[in-house]
Amino acid sequence: MRVGRLADGRRGEGGVRPGERLLNSRAARGAAALCAGALPALAFPAPSLWWFAYVALVPWMLLIRSAGTWRRAAADGWLGGMGFMLAVHQWLMPSLHVFIVVLAALLGLLWAPWGVLVSRLVGGSPSVLRSVAAVGVVPSGWLMIELVRSWEGLGGPWGLLGASQWEVPPALRVASVGGVWLVSLGVVATNTALVLLFAVPAARRAAGACLVAGAVAVGAMVVWAPRPEESGSVRVAVVQVGVVEGPGSIERRLTHGEELTRGLAGRDVDLVVWGESSVGVDLSRHPEAADRVAALSRLVGADVLVNMDARRTDGPARAGIYKSAVLVGPDGPTGDRYDKMRLVPFGEYVPARALLGWATSVGKAAGEDRLRGSEPVVMDLPDGLRLGPLVCFESAFPDMSRQLTKDGAQLLVAQSSTSTFQRSWAPAQHASLGALRAAETGRPMVHATLTGESAVYGADGARLGAPLGTDASEAAVYDVPLARGTTLFVRLGAWPVYGALAVLAVFFGAAGVRSLRTPAPESPEPRARTAGGSPERPGH
């Protein structure tokens, strides 16, 4: 029996290092891929290790680099993607139970081609040219995954890697130029360059040069990108009722909201914002409830933006439950109403209910599909302030806040409720999205929730004042500076996505041309047979 060197350069039986033997095991390699893919979740709230995002992909990419075959690289990408989706959405487990594993496995398939791409560009001993290409192509492949899974039907853009940088001022400046997409590109590019720096000695200079070039580009954006100009301020009150459950919760929630709002009398507020589902009846059909909110508006001297979660009839074909932001003034509802357009899969509707309706029996999926609105709405306050309302996870979609800003919104307001996920990472993750949307648009944003976490952000994405945690039940007042001017993201939109598509098109086009120009290997001459023998065993 041949025994090779052991630890510290020593090898075990057959000359194989123990670590290599471990990674050659399907089970061990699969577990390693799952764990490596889950690491980036630590960069998001609640851990909020934002700096970790710049190295979190390195173990996963090193594992893919050792794959050896494209099938194994695809499997590493798939399992790592599954681990990432499970870790970032682990707070959904109490609601979806085993179904979250099924969803993660399906969405994880998006990373299988990315695994092959990483193996092709970073595996083996890449040339300097291939190393430089990797720093552009690998992040572009990652961005395509983020783009595809940003579709509402696949869960929406929750957990985009760039969103982990919500509290980093230079990253927020980058977001004002190219949105969260450009931040994601930068984070993945950094990870790719670090893999080359540590694992490919011949590419270290090229990787180092790419890191320096990236730092210079970020510095240039920080210095020269257009900045919002302050143009007055508005005094906004956020009313966070807290968790109200059990029999009569609709009436008790409204009553508690009234109590908290009365405490704002004399505080000279310009707008009062309640959280999602703060009103459980249709105000147009329940005038007594509308009168109660109008009385609060008269008392505090400001309009109240409430959120109705109620059954409503808008004609024979439009009867059902809507989530609606409704502005109420001293004389009652002003007529400004926004119906939520993008609904939470399984939480507010079940995609392909005829096929997937069984999910309601294993978790807390919606028993009845909510109805959706048809267009964004900008609301006008009496003092001229223009509001851009969003509801719940709509604050995760960069295009929605961008459109509201283009339509003239001066203040973005997201009404949310994360009461189902109080003791999880979800409330902090949701609140952090407001920083990205504010920085992207150059407009301040109010993230008002029913049960926490509520937060307010300035036009540069910096948090204003103290947030209201999930244990808070109170009304807080924030002085919010307004801003004018247009960010490059509002002007140009998601241009990094189109840039990534162009990079991938050039890469695959060049690869195709090379394959056409490379001659096929010639077939070897057949070995001559000897009399009475064979090529393998001559003479027998």
Coordinates of C-alpha atoms in Angstrom, one line a residue:
M1 CA 0.0 0.0 0.0
R2 CA 1.4 3.4 -1.0
V3 CA 1.3 6.0 1.7
G4 CA 2.2 9.7 0.8
R5 CA 3.0 12.7 2.9
L6 CA 0.7 13.8 5.7
A7 CA 0.0 17.2 7.3
D8 CA 2.2 20.2 6.6
G9 CA 2.8 19.1 3.1
R10 CA 2.4 15.5 4.1
R11 CA 0.0 13.4 2.2
G12 CA -2.2 10.6 3.3
E13 CA -3.0 7.3 1.7
G14 CA -2.6 7.5 -2.1
G15 CA -0.8 10.8 -1.9
V16 CA -4.1 12.8 -1.3
R17 CA -4.2 15.5 1.3
P18 CA -7.0 15.1 3.9
G19 CA -8.6 18.3 2.8
E20 CA -8.7 17.2 -0.8
R21 CA -10.2 13.9 0.2
L22 CA -12.9 15.7 2.1
L23 CA -13.8 18.0 -0.8
N24 CA -13.9 14.9 -3.1
S25 CA -16.8 13.6 -1.0
R26 CA -20.1 14.7 -2.5
A27 CA -21.7 15.2 0.9
A28 CA -18.8 17.1 2.4
R29 CA -18.5 19.3 -0.7
G30 CA -22.2 20.0 -0.8
A31 CA -22.2 21.0 2.9
A32 CA -19.2 23.2 2.3
A33 CA -21.0 24.9 -0.6
L34 CA -24.1 25.5 1.4
C35 CA -22.2 27.1 4.3
A36 CA -20.0 29.2 2.0
G37 CA -23.0 30.5 0.1
A38 CA -24.7 31.5 3.4
L39 CA -21.8 33.6 4.6
P40 CA -22.8 36.9 2.8
A41 CA -26.0 37.0 4.9
L42 CA -23.9 38.2 7.8
A43 CA -23.3 41.5 6.0
F44 CA -27.0 42.3 6.2
P45 CA -29.0 43.4 9.3
A46 CA -29.3 42.3 12.0
P47 CA -25.6 41.3 12.2
S48 CA -24.8 44.2 9.9
L49 CA -21.1 43.2 9.3
W50 CA -21.1 45.4 6.2
W51 CA -17.3 45.1 5.8
F52 CA -17.7 41.3 5.6
A53 CA -19.5 41.6 2.2
Y54 CA -16.1 42.4 0.5
V55 CA -14.6 39.0 1.5
A56 CA -17.7 36.9 2.1
L57 CA -17.7 35.4 -1.4
V58 CA -14.1 34.4 -1.3
P59 CA -14.5 30.9 0.3
W60 CA -17.4 30.1 -2.1
M61 CA -15.4 31.1 -5.1
L62 CA -12.3 29.2 -3.9
L63 CA -14.4 26.1 -3.6
I64 CA -15.8 26.5 -7.1
R65 CA -12.2 27.2 -8.3
S66 CA -11.3 23.7 -7.1
A67 CA -14.2 22.0 -8.9
G68 CA -12.2 20.5 -11.8
T69 CA -15.3 19.9 -14.0
W70 CA -18.1 22.1 -15.1
R71 CA -20.7 19.8 -13.6
R72 CA -19.1 20.1 -10.2
A73 CA -18.7 23.9 -10.5
A74 CA -22.4 24.1 -11.4
A75 CA -23.4 22.0 -8.4
D76 CA -21.2 24.2 -6.1
G77 CA -22.9 27.3 -7.6
W78 CA -26.4 25.8 -7.1
L79 CA -25.8 24.7 -3.5
G80 CA -24.1 27.9 -2.6
G81 CA -27.0 29.9 -4.0
M82 CA -29.4 27.7 -2.1
G83 CA -27.4 28.4 1.1
F84 CA -27.5 32.2 0.4
M85 CA -31.3 32.2 -0.2
L86 CA -31.9 30.2 3.0
A87 CA -29.7 32.4 5.1
V88 CA -31.0 35.8 3.8
H89 CA -34.6 34.6 4.0
Q90 CA -34.3 32.5 7.2
W91 CA -36.9 34.6 8.9
L92 CA -39.5 33.2 6.5
M93 CA -39.2 29.7 7.9
P94 CA -41.9 30.1 10.6
S95 CA -44.3 31.1 7.8
L96 CA -43.4 28.8 4.9
H97 CA -41.8 25.9 6.9
V98 CA -40.4 23.2 4.5
F99 CA -41.6 25.2 1.5
I100 CA -38.8 27.7 2.0
V101 CA -36.3 24.9 1.4
V102 CA -38.0 24.1 -1.9
L103 CA -38.0 27.7 -2.9
A104 CA -34.4 28.1 -2.0
A105 CA -33.4 25.0 -4.0
L106 CA -35.3 26.3 -7.1
L107 CA -33.9 29.9 -6.8
G108 CA -30.4 28.5 -6.1
L109 CA -30.4 27.1 -9.6
L110 CA -29.8 30.7 -10.8
W111 CA -26.3 30.4 -9.4
A112 CA -25.4 27.2 -11.3
P113 CA -24.3 29.0 -14.5
W114 CA -22.4 31.5 -12.3
G115 CA -20.5 28.6 -10.8
V116 CA -19.4 27.5 -14.3
L117 CA -18.5 31.1 -15.1
V118 CA -16.3 31.4 -12.0
S119 CA -14.6 28.0 -12.7
R120 CA -13.9 29.0 -16.3
L121 CA -12.4 32.4 -15.4
V122 CA -10.8 31.9 -12.0
G123 CA -10.0 28.1 -12.1
G124 CA -6.6 26.6 -12.9
S125 CA -3.8 29.1 -13.7
P126 CA -5.6 32.0 -15.5
S127 CA -3.5 34.4 -17.6
V128 CA -3.2 38.1 -16.8
L129 CA -5.8 38.9 -19.5
R130 CA -8.2 36.2 -18.2
S131 CA -7.7 37.5 -14.6
V132 CA -8.6 41.1 -15.6
A133 CA -11.6 39.8 -17.6
A134 CA -12.7 37.8 -14.5
V135 CA -13.0 41.0 -12.4
G136 CA -15.5 42.4 -14.9
V137 CA -17.3 39.2 -16.1
V138 CA -17.9 37.4 -12.8
P139 CA -19.6 40.4 -11.2
S140 CA -21.7 40.9 -14.3
G141 CA -22.9 37.3 -14.1
W142 CA -23.8 37.9 -10.4
L143 CA -25.8 41.0 -11.4
M144 CA -27.8 39.0 -13.9
I145 CA -28.9 36.7 -11.1
E146 CA -29.9 39.7 -9.0
L147 CA -31.9 41.1 -11.9
V148 CA -33.8 37.8 -12.6
R149 CA -34.7 37.2 -9.0
S150 CA -35.8 40.8 -8.6
W151 CA -38.9 39.9 -10.5
E152 CA -41.8 40.1 -8.1
G153 CA -43.0 36.6 -8.8
L154 CA -39.6 35.2 -7.6
G155 CA -39.7 37.1 -4.3
G156 CA -38.5 40.5 -5.4
P157 CA -35.1 42.2 -4.9
W158 CA -34.6 41.3 -1.2
G159 CA -31.0 40.6 -0.3
L160 CA -29.3 42.2 -3.2
L161 CA -25.6 42.2 -2.2
G162 CA -25.2 45.9 -2.6
A163 CA -28.0 46.5 -0.1
S164 CA -25.7 45.3 2.7
Q165 CA -23.8 48.6 2.3
W166 CA -26.8 50.8 3.4
E167 CA -24.8 52.5 6.2
V168 CA -21.6 53.1 4.3
P169 CA -21.4 56.8 3.0
P170 CA -19.1 56.1 0.0
A171 CA -21.4 53.2 -1.0
L172 CA -24.4 55.4 -0.8
R173 CA -22.7 57.9 -3.0
V174 CA -22.1 55.1 -5.5
A175 CA -25.8 54.2 -5.3
S176 CA -26.7 57.7 -6.3
V177 CA -24.8 57.1 -9.5
G178 CA -25.9 53.6 -10.5
G179 CA -28.3 52.4 -7.8
V180 CA -27.9 49.3 -5.7
W181 CA -26.8 47.6 -8.9
L182 CA -23.5 49.4 -9.1
V183 CA -22.8 48.8 -5.4
S184 CA -23.4 45.0 -6.0
L185 CA -21.0 45.1 -8.9
G186 CA -18.3 46.7 -6.8
V187 CA -18.7 44.2 -3.9
V188 CA -18.5 41.2 -6.2
A189 CA -15.6 42.7 -8.2
T190 CA -13.7 43.2 -4.9
N191 CA -14.3 39.5 -3.9
T192 CA -13.1 38.3 -7.3
A193 CA -9.9 40.4 -7.2
L194 CA -9.2 39.1 -3.7
V195 CA -9.5 35.5 -4.9
L196 CA -7.0 36.1 -7.7
L197 CA -4.7 38.0 -5.3
F198 CA -4.6 35.1 -2.8
A199 CA -4.9 32.0 -5.1
V200 CA -3.2 32.9 -8.4
P201 CA 0.4 34.2 -7.9
A202 CA 0.7 35.1 -11.6
A203 CA -2.3 37.4 -11.4
R204 CA -1.5 39.3 -8.2
R205 CA -0.3 42.4 -10.0
A206 CA -3.4 42.5 -12.2
A207 CA -5.7 41.9 -9.2
G208 CA -4.0 44.6 -7.2
A209 CA -4.3 47.0 -10.1
C210 CA -8.0 46.2 -10.4
L211 CA -8.5 46.9 -6.7
V212 CA -6.7 50.2 -6.9
A213 CA -8.7 51.2 -10.0
G214 CA -11.9 50.4 -8.2
A215 CA -10.9 52.5 -5.2
V216 CA -10.1 55.4 -7.5
A217 CA -13.4 55.1 -9.3
V218 CA -15.3 55.1 -6.0
G219 CA -13.3 58.1 -4.8
A220 CA -14.2 59.9 -8.0
M221 CA -17.9 59.2 -7.5
V222 CA -17.7 60.4 -3.9
V223 CA -16.1 63.7 -5.0
W224 CA -17.8 64.5 -8.3
A225 CA -21.2 62.9 -8.4
P226 CA -24.1 65.4 -8.2
R227 CA -25.3 66.0 -4.7
P228 CA -28.9 66.9 -3.6
E229 CA -29.3 70.6 -2.6
E230 CA -31.2 71.3 0.6
S231 CA -34.5 73.2 0.0
G232 CA -36.3 73.7 3.3
S233 CA -37.5 71.0 5.7
V234 CA -40.7 69.2 6.8
R235 CA -41.7 68.0 10.2
V236 CA -42.9 64.4 10.0
A237 CA -44.4 62.3 12.8
V238 CA -44.3 58.5 12.7
V239 CA -46.9 56.7 14.7
Q240 CA -45.9 53.1 15.5
V241 CA -48.7 51.3 17.3
G242 CA -46.9 48.1 18.1
V243 CA -48.2 44.6 18.1
V244 CA -52.0 44.4 18.6
E245 CA -53.4 40.9 18.2
G246 CA -56.4 38.8 19.2
P247 CA -60.2 39.4 19.1
G248 CA -61.1 43.0 18.3
S249 CA -57.6 43.8 17.1
I250 CA -58.8 46.1 14.2
E251 CA -60.7 48.4 16.6
R252 CA -58.0 48.3 19.3
R253 CA -55.3 49.1 16.8
L254 CA -57.2 52.1 15.5
T255 CA -57.9 53.3 19.0
H256 CA -54.3 53.1 20.0
G257 CA -53.3 54.9 16.9
E258 CA -55.7 57.7 17.9
E259 CA -54.2 57.9 21.4
L260 CA -50.6 58.2 20.1
T261 CA -51.6 60.8 17.5
R262 CA -53.4 63.0 20.1
G263 CA -50.0 63.3 21.8
L264 CA -48.7 65.2 18.8
A265 CA -51.0 68.1 19.4
G266 CA -49.0 71.4 19.6
R267 CA -45.8 69.9 18.2
D268 CA -46.2 71.7 14.9
V269 CA -46.0 68.7 12.6
D270 CA -46.6 68.9 8.8
L271 CA -47.5 65.3 8.3
V272 CA -48.4 62.2 10.4
V273 CA -47.7 58.8 9.0
W274 CA -49.2 55.6 10.2
G275 CA -47.9 52.1 9.4
E276 CA -49.3 49.5 7.0
S277 CA -52.7 47.9 7.9
S278 CA -53.2 50.6 10.5
V279 CA -56.9 50.9 9.5
G280 CA -58.8 47.7 8.9
V281 CA -61.9 49.1 7.3
D282 CA -62.7 50.9 4.1
L283 CA -63.0 54.5 5.0
S284 CA -65.3 55.3 2.1
R285 CA -67.8 52.8 3.5
H286 CA -67.2 53.5 7.2
P287 CA -67.7 57.3 7.6
E288 CA -67.4 57.1 11.4
A289 CA -63.8 55.8 11.1
A290 CA -63.0 58.5 8.5
D291 CA -64.4 61.1 10.9
R292 CA -62.2 59.9 13.7
V293 CA -59.1 60.2 11.6
A294 CA -60.2 63.6 10.3
A295 CA -60.7 64.8 13.9
L296 CA -57.0 63.9 14.6
S297 CA -56.0 65.9 11.5
R298 CA -57.8 68.9 12.9
L299 CA -56.3 68.4 16.3
V300 CA -52.6 68.2 15.2
G301 CA -52.9 70.6 12.3
A302 CA -51.6 68.1 9.7
D303 CA -52.8 65.6 7.2
V304 CA -52.6 61.9 8.3
L305 CA -51.4 59.2 5.9
V306 CA -53.1 56.0 7.0
N307 CA -53.0 52.6 5.4
M308 CA -56.1 50.6 4.8
D309 CA -56.1 46.8 4.7
A310 CA -59.7 46.2 3.8
R311 CA -62.2 44.7 1.4
R312 CA -63.3 47.2 -1.2
T313 CA -65.5 47.2 -4.3
D314 CA -64.4 49.2 -7.3
G315 CA -67.0 47.8 -9.8
P316 CA -68.2 44.3 -10.5
A317 CA -64.8 42.9 -11.5
R318 CA -62.8 44.7 -8.8
A319 CA -64.1 43.5 -5.5
G320 CA -61.5 42.2 -3.0
I321 CA -58.9 43.1 -0.4
Y322 CA -56.6 46.0 -1.2
K323 CA -53.6 47.5 0.7
S324 CA -54.1 51.3 0.2
A325 CA -52.3 54.4 1.4
V326 CA -55.0 57.1 2.0
L327 CA -54.4 60.7 2.8
V328 CA -56.9 62.1 5.4
G329 CA -57.2 65.9 6.0
P330 CA -59.3 68.0 8.4
D331 CA -62.4 67.3 6.2
G332 CA -61.9 63.6 5.7
P333 CA -60.1 61.6 3.0
T334 CA -58.7 64.0 0.4
G335 CA -59.2 61.7 -2.5
D336 CA -55.5 60.9 -2.7
R337 CA -55.2 57.1 -2.6
Y338 CA -52.5 54.7 -3.7
D339 CA -53.3 51.0 -4.0
K340 CA -50.3 48.7 -3.6
M341 CA -49.1 47.4 -7.0
R342 CA -46.5 44.8 -6.1
L343 CA -47.7 42.1 -3.8
V344 CA -45.6 39.7 -1.6
P345 CA -45.6 36.2 -3.1
F346 CA -47.3 33.7 -0.7
G347 CA -47.8 36.5 1.9
E348 CA -50.4 38.4 -0.1
Y349 CA -51.1 36.1 -3.0
V350 CA -50.1 32.6 -4.0
P351 CA -48.6 32.4 -7.5
A352 CA -50.3 29.8 -9.7
R353 CA -52.7 29.1 -6.8
A354 CA -54.2 26.1 -8.6
L355 CA -50.8 24.4 -8.6
L356 CA -49.2 25.8 -5.4
G357 CA -52.3 26.3 -3.2
W358 CA -51.2 23.5 -1.0
A359 CA -48.6 26.0 0.5
T360 CA -51.5 27.4 2.6
S361 CA -51.8 24.1 4.5
V362 CA -48.1 24.0 5.6
G363 CA -47.5 27.6 6.4
K364 CA -49.0 31.1 6.7
A365 CA -49.5 31.7 3.0
A366 CA -52.4 34.0 2.0
G367 CA -55.7 32.3 2.1
E368 CA -57.1 34.9 -0.4
D369 CA -55.2 36.8 -3.1
R370 CA -55.1 40.5 -2.6
L371 CA -55.9 42.8 -5.5
R372 CA -53.3 45.2 -6.9
G373 CA -53.3 48.8 -8.0
S374 CA -52.6 49.9 -11.5
E375 CA -50.3 53.0 -11.3
P376 CA -48.1 55.0 -8.9
V377 CA -49.6 58.0 -7.2
V378 CA -48.0 61.3 -6.1
M379 CA -50.0 63.0 -3.3
D380 CA -50.2 66.7 -2.7
L381 CA -50.3 68.3 0.8
P382 CA -52.0 71.6 1.4
D383 CA -48.6 73.3 1.9
G384 CA -47.4 72.1 -1.5
L385 CA -45.3 69.1 -0.3
R386 CA -45.6 66.2 -2.7
L387 CA -45.5 62.6 -1.3
G388 CA -44.5 59.5 -3.1
P389 CA -46.1 56.5 -1.2
L390 CA -45.0 52.9 -1.3
V391 CA -46.4 50.0 0.7
C392 CA -44.4 47.2 2.4
F393 CA -41.8 45.5 0.3
E394 CA -42.3 47.9 -2.6
S395 CA -39.4 49.8 -0.9
A396 CA -37.1 47.0 -2.1
F397 CA -37.7 48.0 -5.8
P398 CA -35.4 50.7 -7.0
D399 CA -37.5 51.4 -10.1
M400 CA -40.6 52.3 -8.1
S401 CA -38.9 55.1 -6.0
R402 CA -37.1 56.3 -9.1
Q403 CA -40.4 56.6 -10.9
L404 CA -42.1 58.5 -8.0
T405 CA -39.1 60.9 -8.0
K406 CA -39.4 61.5 -11.7
D407 CA -43.1 62.2 -11.2
G408 CA -42.3 65.0 -8.8
A409 CA -42.2 63.4 -5.3
Q410 CA -40.3 65.4 -2.8
L411 CA -40.7 63.0 0.1
L412 CA -40.8 59.2 -0.2
V413 CA -42.9 57.3 2.3
A414 CA -43.0 53.6 2.8
Q415 CA -45.7 52.1 5.1
S416 CA -44.9 48.6 6.3
S417 CA -45.8 46.0 8.9
T418 CA -43.4 43.2 9.9
S419 CA -45.4 42.0 12.9
T420 CA -45.2 38.4 11.7
F421 CA -41.4 38.5 11.9
Q422 CA -40.9 40.6 15.1
R423 CA -38.1 38.5 16.6
S424 CA -36.1 38.0 13.4
W425 CA -33.7 39.9 11.1
A426 CA -36.6 41.0 8.8
P427 CA -37.6 44.4 10.5
A428 CA -34.0 45.7 10.5
Q429 CA -33.4 44.5 6.9
H430 CA -36.6 46.1 5.7
A431 CA -35.8 49.4 7.4
S432 CA -32.3 49.5 5.9
L433 CA -33.7 49.5 2.4
G434 CA -34.9 53.1 2.9
A435 CA -31.3 54.3 3.0
L436 CA -30.6 52.9 -0.5
R437 CA -33.8 54.4 -1.9
A438 CA -33.1 57.8 -0.5
A439 CA -29.5 57.8 -1.7
E440 CA -30.5 56.6 -5.2
T441 CA -33.2 59.3 -5.7
G442 CA -31.8 62.2 -3.7
R443 CA -35.0 62.4 -1.8
P444 CA -35.6 61.8 2.0
M445 CA -37.5 58.7 2.9
V446 CA -39.8 57.8 5.8
H447 CA -40.1 54.1 6.6
A448 CA -43.1 53.9 8.9
T449 CA -44.1 50.6 10.3
L450 CA -47.0 49.3 12.3
T451 CA -44.8 47.3 14.7
G452 CA -41.2 48.4 14.0
E453 CA -38.5 49.0 12.9
S454 CA -39.4 52.5 11.8
A455 CA -36.7 54.9 10.5
V456 CA -36.2 58.1 8.6
Y457 CA -33.4 58.9 6.1
G458 CA -32.1 62.1 4.6
A459 CA -31.6 62.7 0.9
D460 CA -28.0 61.3 1.1
G461 CA -29.2 58.1 2.8
A462 CA -28.0 59.0 6.2
R463 CA -30.3 58.1 9.1
L464 CA -32.1 61.0 10.8
G465 CA -32.7 60.6 14.5
A466 CA -33.2 57.4 16.4
P467 CA -35.2 54.5 14.8
L468 CA -38.2 53.0 16.6
G469 CA -37.4 49.4 17.5
T470 CA -39.8 46.4 17.5
D471 CA -40.5 46.9 21.2
A472 CA -41.6 50.5 20.8
S473 CA -45.2 51.8 20.8
E474 CA -45.0 55.5 20.4
A475 CA -45.2 58.6 18.1
A476 CA -41.8 60.2 17.1
V477 CA -41.2 63.5 15.4
Y478 CA -38.4 64.0 12.8
D479 CA -37.2 67.2 11.2
V480 CA -36.5 66.1 7.6
P481 CA -34.5 68.3 5.3
L482 CA -35.9 68.4 1.8
A483 CA -33.8 68.4 -1.3
R484 CA -33.9 69.3 -5.0
G485 CA -31.8 68.2 -7.9
T486 CA -31.5 65.0 -9.8
T487 CA -29.1 62.1 -9.1
L488 CA -27.5 60.2 -12.0
F489 CA -29.5 57.1 -11.1
V490 CA -32.8 59.0 -11.5
R491 CA -31.6 60.4 -14.8
L492 CA -30.0 57.2 -16.3
G493 CA -31.8 54.4 -14.5
A494 CA -30.3 50.9 -14.1
W495 CA -27.4 51.5 -16.5
P496 CA -25.1 49.1 -14.6
V497 CA -27.4 46.3 -15.6
Y498 CA -27.1 47.2 -19.3
G499 CA -23.4 47.5 -18.9
A500 CA -23.2 44.0 -17.3
L501 CA -25.2 42.6 -20.2
A502 CA -22.8 44.2 -22.7
V503 CA -19.8 42.7 -20.8
L504 CA -21.3 39.3 -20.9
A505 CA -22.2 39.6 -24.6
V506 CA -18.6 40.6 -25.4
F507 CA -17.2 37.7 -23.3
F508 CA -19.4 35.0 -24.8
G509 CA -19.0 36.5 -28.3
A510 CA -15.3 36.3 -28.0
A511 CA -15.4 32.8 -26.6
G512 CA -17.6 31.7 -29.5
V513 CA -15.2 33.3 -32.0
R514 CA -12.2 31.5 -30.4
S515 CA -14.0 28.2 -30.5
L516 CA -14.7 28.6 -34.2
R517 CA -11.1 29.5 -35.0
T518 CA -9.6 26.7 -32.9
P519 CA -9.1 23.7 -35.2
A520 CA -10.5 20.4 -34.0
P521 CA -7.8 18.0 -32.7
E522 CA -6.8 15.4 -35.2
S523 CA -7.8 11.8 -34.6
P524 CA -4.8 9.7 -33.6
E525 CA -3.6 7.1 -36.0
P526 CA -5.0 3.7 -35.2
R527 CA -2.5 1.4 -33.6
A528 CA -1.4 -1.5 -35.8
R529 CA -2.5 -4.9 -34.8
T530 CA 0.1 -7.7 -34.6
A531 CA -0.6 -11.1 -36.0
G532 CA -2.7 -13.0 -33.5
G533 CA -2.6 -10.1 -31.2
S534 CA -4.4 -6.8 -30.2
P535 CA -3.3 -3.2 -29.7
E536 CA -3.5 -3.7 -25.9
R537 CA -1.9 -7.1 -25.7
P538 CA 0.4 -7.7 -28.7
G539 CA 1.5 -11.2 -29.3
H540 CA -1.5 -12.8 -27.4

